[in-house]
PDB file of N, CA and C in Angstrom:
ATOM      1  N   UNK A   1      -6.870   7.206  11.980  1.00 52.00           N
ATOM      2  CA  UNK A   1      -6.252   6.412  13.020  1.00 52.00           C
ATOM      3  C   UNK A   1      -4.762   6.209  12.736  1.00 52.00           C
ATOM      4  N   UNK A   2      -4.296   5.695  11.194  1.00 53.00           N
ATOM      5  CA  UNK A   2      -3.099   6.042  11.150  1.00 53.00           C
ATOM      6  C   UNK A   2      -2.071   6.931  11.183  1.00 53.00           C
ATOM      7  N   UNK A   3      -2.676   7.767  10.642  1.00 55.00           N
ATOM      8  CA  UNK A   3      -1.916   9.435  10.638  1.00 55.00           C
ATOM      9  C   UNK A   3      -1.843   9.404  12.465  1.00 55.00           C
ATOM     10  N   UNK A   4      -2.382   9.405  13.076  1.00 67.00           N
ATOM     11  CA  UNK A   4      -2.433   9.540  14.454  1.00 67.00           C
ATOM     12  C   UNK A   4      -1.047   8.951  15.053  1.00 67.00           C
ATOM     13  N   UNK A   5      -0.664   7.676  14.506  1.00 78.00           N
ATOM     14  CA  UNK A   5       0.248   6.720  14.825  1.00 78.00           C
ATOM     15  C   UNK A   5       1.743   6.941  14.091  1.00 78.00           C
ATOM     16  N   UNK A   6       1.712   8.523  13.044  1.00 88.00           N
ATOM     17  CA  UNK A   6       2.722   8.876  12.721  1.00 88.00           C
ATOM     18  C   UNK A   6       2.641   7.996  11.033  1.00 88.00           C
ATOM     19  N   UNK A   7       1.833   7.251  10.513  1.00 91.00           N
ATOM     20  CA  UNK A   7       1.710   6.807   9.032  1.00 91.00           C
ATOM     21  C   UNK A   7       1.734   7.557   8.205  1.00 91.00           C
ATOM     22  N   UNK A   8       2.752   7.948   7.178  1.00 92.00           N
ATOM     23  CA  UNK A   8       2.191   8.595   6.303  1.00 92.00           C
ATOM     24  C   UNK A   8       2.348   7.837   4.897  1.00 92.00           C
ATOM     25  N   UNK A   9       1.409   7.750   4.384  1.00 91.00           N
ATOM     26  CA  UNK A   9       1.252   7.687   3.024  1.00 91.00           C
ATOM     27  C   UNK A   9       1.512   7.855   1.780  1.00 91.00           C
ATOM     28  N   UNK A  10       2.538   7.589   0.975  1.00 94.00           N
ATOM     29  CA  UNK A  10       2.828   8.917  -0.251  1.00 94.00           C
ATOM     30  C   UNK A  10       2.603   8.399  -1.256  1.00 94.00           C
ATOM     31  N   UNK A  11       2.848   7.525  -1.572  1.00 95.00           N
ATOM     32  CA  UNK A  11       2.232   7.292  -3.115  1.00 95.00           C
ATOM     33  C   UNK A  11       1.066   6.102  -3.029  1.00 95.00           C
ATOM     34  N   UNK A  12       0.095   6.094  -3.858  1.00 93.00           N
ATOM     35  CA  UNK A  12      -0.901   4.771  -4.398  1.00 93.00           C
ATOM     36  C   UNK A  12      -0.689   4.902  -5.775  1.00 93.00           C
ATOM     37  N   UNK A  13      -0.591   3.663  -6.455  1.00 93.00           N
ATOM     38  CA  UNK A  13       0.066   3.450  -7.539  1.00 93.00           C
ATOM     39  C   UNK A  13      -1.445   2.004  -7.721  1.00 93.00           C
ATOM     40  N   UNK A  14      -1.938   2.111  -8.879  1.00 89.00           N
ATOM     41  CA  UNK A  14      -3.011   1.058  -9.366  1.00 89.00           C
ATOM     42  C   UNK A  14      -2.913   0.776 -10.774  1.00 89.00           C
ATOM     43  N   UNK A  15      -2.959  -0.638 -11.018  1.00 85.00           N
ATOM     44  CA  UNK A  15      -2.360  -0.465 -12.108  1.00 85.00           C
ATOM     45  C   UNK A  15      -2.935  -2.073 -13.211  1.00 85.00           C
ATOM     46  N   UNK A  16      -3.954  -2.404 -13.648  1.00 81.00           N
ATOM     47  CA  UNK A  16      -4.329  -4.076 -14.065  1.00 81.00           C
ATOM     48  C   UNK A  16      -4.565  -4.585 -13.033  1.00 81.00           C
ATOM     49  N   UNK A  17      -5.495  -4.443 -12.236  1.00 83.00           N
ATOM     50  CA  UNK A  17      -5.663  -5.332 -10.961  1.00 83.00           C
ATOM     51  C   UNK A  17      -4.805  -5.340  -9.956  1.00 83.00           C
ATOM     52  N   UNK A  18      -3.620  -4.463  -9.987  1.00 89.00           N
ATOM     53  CA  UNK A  18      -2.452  -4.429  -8.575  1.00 89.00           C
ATOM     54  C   UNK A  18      -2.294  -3.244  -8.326  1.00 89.00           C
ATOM     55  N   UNK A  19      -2.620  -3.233  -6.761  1.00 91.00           N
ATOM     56  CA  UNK A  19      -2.724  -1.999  -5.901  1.00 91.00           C
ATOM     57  C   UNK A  19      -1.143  -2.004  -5.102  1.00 91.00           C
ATOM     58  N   UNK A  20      -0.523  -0.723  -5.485  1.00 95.00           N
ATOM     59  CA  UNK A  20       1.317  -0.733  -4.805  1.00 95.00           C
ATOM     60  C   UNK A  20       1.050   0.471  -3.673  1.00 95.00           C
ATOM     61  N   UNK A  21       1.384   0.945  -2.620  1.00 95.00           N
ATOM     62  CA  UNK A  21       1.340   2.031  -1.831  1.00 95.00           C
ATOM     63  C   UNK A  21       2.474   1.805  -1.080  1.00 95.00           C
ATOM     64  N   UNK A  22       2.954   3.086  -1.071  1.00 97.00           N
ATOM     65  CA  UNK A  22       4.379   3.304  -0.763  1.00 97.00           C
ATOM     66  C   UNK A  22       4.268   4.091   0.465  1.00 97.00           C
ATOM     67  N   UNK A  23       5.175   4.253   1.765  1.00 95.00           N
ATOM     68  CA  UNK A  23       4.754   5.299   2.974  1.00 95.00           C
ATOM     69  C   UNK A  23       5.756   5.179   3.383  1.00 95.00           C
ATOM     70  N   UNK A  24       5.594   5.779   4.892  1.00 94.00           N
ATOM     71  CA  UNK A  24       6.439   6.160   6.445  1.00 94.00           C
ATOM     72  C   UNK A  24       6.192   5.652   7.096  1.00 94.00           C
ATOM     73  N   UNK A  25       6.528   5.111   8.153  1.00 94.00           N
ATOM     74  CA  UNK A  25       6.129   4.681   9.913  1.00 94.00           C
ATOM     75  C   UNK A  25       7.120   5.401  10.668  1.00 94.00           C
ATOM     76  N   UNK A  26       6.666   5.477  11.665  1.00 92.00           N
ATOM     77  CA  UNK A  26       7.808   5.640  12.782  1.00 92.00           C
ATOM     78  C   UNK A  26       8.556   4.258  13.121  1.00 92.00           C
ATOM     79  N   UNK A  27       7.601   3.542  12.898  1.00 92.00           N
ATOM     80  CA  UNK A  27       8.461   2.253  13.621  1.00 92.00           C
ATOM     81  C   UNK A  27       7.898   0.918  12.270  1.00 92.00           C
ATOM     82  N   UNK A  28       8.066  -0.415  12.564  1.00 93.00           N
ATOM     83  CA  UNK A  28       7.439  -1.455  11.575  1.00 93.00           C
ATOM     84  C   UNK A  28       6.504  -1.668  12.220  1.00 93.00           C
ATOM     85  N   UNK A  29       6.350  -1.926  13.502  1.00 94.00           N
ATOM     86  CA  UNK A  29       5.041  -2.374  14.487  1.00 94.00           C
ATOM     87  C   UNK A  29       4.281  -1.756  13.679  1.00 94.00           C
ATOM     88  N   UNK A  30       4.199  -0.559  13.493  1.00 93.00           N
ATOM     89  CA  UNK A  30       3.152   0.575  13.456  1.00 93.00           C
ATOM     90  C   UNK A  30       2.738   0.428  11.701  1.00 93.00           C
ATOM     91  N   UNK A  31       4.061   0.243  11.322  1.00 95.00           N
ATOM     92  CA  UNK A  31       3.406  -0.278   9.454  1.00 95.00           C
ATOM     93  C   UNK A  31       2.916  -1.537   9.592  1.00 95.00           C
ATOM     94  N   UNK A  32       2.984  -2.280   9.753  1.00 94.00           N
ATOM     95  CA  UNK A  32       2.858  -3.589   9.834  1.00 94.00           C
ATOM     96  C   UNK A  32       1.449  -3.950  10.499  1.00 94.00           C
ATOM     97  N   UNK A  33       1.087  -3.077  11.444  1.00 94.00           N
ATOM     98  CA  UNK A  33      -0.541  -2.962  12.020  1.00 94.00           C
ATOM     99  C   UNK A  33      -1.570  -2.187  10.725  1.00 94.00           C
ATOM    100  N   UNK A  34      -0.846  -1.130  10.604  1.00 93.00           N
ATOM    101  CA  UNK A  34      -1.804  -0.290   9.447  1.00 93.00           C
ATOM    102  C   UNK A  34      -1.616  -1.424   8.263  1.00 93.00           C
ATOM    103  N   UNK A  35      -0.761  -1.854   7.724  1.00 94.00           N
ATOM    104  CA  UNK A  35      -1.266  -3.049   6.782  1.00 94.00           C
ATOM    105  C   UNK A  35      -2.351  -4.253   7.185  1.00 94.00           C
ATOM    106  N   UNK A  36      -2.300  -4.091   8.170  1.00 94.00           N
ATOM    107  CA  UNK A  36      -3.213  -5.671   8.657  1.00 94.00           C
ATOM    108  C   UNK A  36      -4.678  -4.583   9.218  1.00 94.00           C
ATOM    109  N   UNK A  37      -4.970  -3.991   8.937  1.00 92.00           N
ATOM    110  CA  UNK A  37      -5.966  -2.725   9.474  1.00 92.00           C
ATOM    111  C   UNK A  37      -6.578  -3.203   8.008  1.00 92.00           C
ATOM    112  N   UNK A  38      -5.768  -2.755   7.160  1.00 90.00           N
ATOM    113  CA  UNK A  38      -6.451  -2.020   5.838  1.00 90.00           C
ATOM    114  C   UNK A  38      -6.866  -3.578   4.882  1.00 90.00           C
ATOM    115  N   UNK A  39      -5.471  -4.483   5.475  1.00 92.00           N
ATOM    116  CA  UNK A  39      -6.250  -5.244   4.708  1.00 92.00           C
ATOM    117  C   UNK A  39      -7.537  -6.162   5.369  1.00 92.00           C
ATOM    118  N   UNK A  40      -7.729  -6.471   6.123  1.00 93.00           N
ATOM    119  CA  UNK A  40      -9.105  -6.599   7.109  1.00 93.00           C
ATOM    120  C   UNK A  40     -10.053  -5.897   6.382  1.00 93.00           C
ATOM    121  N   UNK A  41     -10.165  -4.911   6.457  1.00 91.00           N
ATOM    122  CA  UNK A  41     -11.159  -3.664   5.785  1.00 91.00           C
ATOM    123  C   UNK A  41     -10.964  -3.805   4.276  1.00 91.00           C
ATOM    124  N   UNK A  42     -10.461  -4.036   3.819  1.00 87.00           N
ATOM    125  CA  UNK A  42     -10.288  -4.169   1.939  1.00 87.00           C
ATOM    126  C   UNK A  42     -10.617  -5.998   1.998  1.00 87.00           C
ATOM    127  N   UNK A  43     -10.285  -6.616   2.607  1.00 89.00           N
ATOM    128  CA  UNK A  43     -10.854  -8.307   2.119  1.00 89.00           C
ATOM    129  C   UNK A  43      -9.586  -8.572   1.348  1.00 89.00           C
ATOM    130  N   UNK A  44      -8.281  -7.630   1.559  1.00 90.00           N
ATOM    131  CA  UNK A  44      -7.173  -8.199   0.352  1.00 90.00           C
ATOM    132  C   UNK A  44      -6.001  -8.637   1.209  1.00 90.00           C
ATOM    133  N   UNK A  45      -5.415  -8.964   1.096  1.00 93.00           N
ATOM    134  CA  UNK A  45      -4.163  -9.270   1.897  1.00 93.00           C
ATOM    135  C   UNK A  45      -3.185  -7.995   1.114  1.00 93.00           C
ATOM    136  N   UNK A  46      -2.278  -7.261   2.145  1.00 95.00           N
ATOM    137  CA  UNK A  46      -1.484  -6.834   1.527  1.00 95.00           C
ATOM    138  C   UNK A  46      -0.080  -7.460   1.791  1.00 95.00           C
ATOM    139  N   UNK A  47       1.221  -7.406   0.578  1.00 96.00           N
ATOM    140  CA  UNK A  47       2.598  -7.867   0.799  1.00 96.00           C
ATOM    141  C   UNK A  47       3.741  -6.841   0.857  1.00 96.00           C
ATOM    142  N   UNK A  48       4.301  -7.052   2.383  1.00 97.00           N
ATOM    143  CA  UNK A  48       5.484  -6.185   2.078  1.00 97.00           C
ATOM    144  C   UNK A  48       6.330  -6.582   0.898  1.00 97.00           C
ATOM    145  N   UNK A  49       6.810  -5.731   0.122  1.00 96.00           N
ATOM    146  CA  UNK A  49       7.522  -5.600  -1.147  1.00 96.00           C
ATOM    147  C   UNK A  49       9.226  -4.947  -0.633  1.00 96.00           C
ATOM    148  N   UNK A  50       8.807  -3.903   0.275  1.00 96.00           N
ATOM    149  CA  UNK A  50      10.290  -3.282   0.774  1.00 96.00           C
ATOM    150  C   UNK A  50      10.539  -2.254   2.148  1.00 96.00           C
ATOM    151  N   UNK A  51      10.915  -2.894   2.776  1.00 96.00           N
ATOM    152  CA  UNK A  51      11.262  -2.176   4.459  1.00 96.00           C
ATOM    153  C   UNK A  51      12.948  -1.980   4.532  1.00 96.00           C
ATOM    154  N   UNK A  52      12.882  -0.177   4.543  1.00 94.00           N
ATOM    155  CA  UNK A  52      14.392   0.507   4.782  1.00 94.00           C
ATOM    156  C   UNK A  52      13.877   1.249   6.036  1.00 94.00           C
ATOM    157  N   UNK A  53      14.855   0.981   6.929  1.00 92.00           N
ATOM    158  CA  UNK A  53      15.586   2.404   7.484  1.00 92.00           C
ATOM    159  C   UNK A  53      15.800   3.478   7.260  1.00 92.00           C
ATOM    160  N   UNK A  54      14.943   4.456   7.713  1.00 86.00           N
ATOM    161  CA  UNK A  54      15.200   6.035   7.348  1.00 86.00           C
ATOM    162  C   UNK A  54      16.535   6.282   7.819  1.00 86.00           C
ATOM    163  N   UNK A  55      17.399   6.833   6.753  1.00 83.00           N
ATOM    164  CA  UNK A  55      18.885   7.552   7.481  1.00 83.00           C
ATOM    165  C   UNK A  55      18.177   8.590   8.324  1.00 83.00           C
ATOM    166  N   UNK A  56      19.337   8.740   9.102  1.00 74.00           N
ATOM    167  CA  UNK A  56      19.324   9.650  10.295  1.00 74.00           C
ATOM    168  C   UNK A  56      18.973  11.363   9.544  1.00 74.00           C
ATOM    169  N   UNK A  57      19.529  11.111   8.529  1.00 70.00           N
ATOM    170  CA  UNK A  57      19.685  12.620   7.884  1.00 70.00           C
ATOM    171  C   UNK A  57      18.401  12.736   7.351  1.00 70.00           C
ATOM    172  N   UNK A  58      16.993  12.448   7.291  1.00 60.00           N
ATOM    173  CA  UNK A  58      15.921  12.637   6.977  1.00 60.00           C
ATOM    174  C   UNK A  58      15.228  13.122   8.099  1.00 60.00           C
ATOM    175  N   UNK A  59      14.355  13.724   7.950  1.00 54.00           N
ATOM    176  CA  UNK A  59      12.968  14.634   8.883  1.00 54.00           C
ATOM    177  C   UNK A  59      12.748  14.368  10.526  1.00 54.00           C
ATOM    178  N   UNK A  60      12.329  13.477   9.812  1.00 51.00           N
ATOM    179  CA  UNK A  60      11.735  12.464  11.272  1.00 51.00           C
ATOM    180  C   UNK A  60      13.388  11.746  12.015  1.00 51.00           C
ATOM    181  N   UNK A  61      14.011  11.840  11.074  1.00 57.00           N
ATOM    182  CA  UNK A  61      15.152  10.971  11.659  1.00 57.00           C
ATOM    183  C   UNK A  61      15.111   9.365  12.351  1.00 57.00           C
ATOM    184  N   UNK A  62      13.884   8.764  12.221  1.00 76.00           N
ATOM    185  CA  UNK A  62      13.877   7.364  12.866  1.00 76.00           C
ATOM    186  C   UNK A  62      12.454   6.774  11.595  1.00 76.00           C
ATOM    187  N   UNK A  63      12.644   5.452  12.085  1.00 91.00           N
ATOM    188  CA  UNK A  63      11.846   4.947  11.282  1.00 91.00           C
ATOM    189  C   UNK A  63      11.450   4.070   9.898  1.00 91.00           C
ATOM    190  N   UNK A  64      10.552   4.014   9.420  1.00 94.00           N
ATOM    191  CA  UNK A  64      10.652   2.897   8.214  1.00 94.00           C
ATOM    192  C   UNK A  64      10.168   3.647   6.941  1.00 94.00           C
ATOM    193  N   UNK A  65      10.982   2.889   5.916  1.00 95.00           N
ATOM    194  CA  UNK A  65      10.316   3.118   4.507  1.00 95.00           C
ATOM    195  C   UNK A  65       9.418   2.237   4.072  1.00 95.00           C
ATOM    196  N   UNK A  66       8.027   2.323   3.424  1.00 97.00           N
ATOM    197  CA  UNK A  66       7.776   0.376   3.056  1.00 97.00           C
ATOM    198  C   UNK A  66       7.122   0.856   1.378  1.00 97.00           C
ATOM    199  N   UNK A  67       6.950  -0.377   1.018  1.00 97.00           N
ATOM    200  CA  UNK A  67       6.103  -0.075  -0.036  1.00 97.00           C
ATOM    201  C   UNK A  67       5.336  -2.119  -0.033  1.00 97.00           C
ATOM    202  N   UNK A  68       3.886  -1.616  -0.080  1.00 96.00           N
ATOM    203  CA  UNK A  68       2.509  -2.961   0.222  1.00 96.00           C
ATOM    204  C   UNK A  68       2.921  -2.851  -1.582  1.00 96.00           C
ATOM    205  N   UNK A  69       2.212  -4.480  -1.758  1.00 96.00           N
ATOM    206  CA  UNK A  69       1.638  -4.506  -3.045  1.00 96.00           C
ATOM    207  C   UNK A  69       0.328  -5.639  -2.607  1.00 96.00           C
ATOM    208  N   UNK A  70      -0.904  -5.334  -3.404  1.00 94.00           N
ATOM    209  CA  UNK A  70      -1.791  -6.643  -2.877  1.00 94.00           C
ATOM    210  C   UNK A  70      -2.898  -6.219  -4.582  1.00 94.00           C
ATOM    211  N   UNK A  71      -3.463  -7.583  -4.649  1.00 90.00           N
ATOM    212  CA  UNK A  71      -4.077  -7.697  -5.701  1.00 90.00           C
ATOM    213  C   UNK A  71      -5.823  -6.945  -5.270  1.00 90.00           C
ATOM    214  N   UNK A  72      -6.144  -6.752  -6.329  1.00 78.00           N
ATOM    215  CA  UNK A  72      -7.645  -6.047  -5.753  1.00 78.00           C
ATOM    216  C   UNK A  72      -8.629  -6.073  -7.200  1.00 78.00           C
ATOM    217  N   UNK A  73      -9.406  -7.870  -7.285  1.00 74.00           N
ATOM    218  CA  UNK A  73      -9.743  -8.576  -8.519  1.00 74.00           C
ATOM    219  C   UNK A  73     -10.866  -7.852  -8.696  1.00 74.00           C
ATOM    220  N   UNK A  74     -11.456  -6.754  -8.458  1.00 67.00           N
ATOM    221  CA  UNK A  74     -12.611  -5.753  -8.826  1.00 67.00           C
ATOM    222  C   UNK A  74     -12.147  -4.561  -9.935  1.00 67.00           C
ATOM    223  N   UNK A  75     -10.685  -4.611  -9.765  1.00 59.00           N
ATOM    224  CA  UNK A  75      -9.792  -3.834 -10.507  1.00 59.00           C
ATOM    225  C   UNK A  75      -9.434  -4.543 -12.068  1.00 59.00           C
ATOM    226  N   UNK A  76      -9.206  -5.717 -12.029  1.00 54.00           N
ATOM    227  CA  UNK A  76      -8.925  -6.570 -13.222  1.00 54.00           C
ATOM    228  C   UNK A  76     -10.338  -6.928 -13.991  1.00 54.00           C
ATOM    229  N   UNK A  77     -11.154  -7.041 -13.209  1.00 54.00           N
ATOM    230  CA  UNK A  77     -12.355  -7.269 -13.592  1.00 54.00           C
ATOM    231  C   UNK A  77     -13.121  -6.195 -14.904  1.00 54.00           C
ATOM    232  N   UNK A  78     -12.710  -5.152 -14.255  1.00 50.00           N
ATOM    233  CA  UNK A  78     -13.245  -3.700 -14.887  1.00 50.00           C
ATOM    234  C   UNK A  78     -12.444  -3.833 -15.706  1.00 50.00           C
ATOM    235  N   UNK A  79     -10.989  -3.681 -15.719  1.00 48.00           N
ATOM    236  CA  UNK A  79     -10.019  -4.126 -17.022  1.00 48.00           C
ATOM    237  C   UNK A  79     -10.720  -4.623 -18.580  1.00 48.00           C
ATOM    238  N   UNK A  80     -10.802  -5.755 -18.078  1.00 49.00           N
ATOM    239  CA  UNK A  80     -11.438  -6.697 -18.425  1.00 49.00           C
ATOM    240  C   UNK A  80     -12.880  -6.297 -19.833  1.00 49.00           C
ATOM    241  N   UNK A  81     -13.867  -6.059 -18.817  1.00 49.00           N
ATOM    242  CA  UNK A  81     -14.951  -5.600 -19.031  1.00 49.00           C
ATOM    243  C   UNK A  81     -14.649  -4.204 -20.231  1.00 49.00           C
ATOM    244  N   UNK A  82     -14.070  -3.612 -19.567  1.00 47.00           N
ATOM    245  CA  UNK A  82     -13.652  -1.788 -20.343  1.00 47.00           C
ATOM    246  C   UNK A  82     -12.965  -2.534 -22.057  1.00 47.00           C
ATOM    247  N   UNK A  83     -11.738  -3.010 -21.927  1.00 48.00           N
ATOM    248  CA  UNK A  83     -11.340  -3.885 -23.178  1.00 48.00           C
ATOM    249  C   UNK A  83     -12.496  -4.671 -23.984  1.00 48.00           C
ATOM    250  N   UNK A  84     -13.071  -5.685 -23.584  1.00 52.00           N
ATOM    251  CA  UNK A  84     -14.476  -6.245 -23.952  1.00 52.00           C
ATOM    252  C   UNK A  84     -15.318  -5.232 -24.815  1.00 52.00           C
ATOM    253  N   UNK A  85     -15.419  -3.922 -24.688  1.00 51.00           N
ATOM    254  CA  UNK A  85     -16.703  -3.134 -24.516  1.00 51.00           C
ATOM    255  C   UNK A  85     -16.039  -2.081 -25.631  1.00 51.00           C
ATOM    256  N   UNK A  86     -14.702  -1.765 -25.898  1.00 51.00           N
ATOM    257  CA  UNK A  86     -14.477  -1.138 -27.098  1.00 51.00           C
ATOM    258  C   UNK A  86     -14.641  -1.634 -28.330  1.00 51.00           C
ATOM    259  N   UNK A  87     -15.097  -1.207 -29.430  1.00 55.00           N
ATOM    260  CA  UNK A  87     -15.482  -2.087 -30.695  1.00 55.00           C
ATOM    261  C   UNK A  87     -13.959  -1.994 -31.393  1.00 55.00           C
TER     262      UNK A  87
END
């Protein structure tokens, strides 16, 4: 559904319980919906961290940069557990 809307995706970054994903929009409407999509569907809230303006001199020529960060405590948990569990 996002790809449809021009989203693209480029990095997921996970890391101690914090989930970072970095992308494209054509527009913020359109990031800003796919964040509130995903986090609905994940139970996490995600936080914009950083919204640029694509220069003109890039691909698409219009549009947004962003990068989400949101916590995801199933991730810390396992942390957790994995540390615990080495002798």
């Amino acid at each position: 559904e996002a790809q449809g809307q021009g989203l693209r995706l480029q990095r997921l970054q996970v890391e101690a319980g914090r989930v970072e994903i970095q992308g494209q929009a054509p527009s913020a409407r359109v990031m800003s919906d796919a964040a509130q999509r995903l986090s609905d569907r994940w139970g996490q809230p995600l936080h914009l961290l950083r919204l640029k303006a694509l220069p003109a001199s890039e691909a698409a020529s219009k549009g947004v940069s962003f990068v989400w960060q949101g916590t995801w405590p199933g991730l810390t948990e396992a942390v957790v557990q994995t540390h615990k569990a080495r002798p």
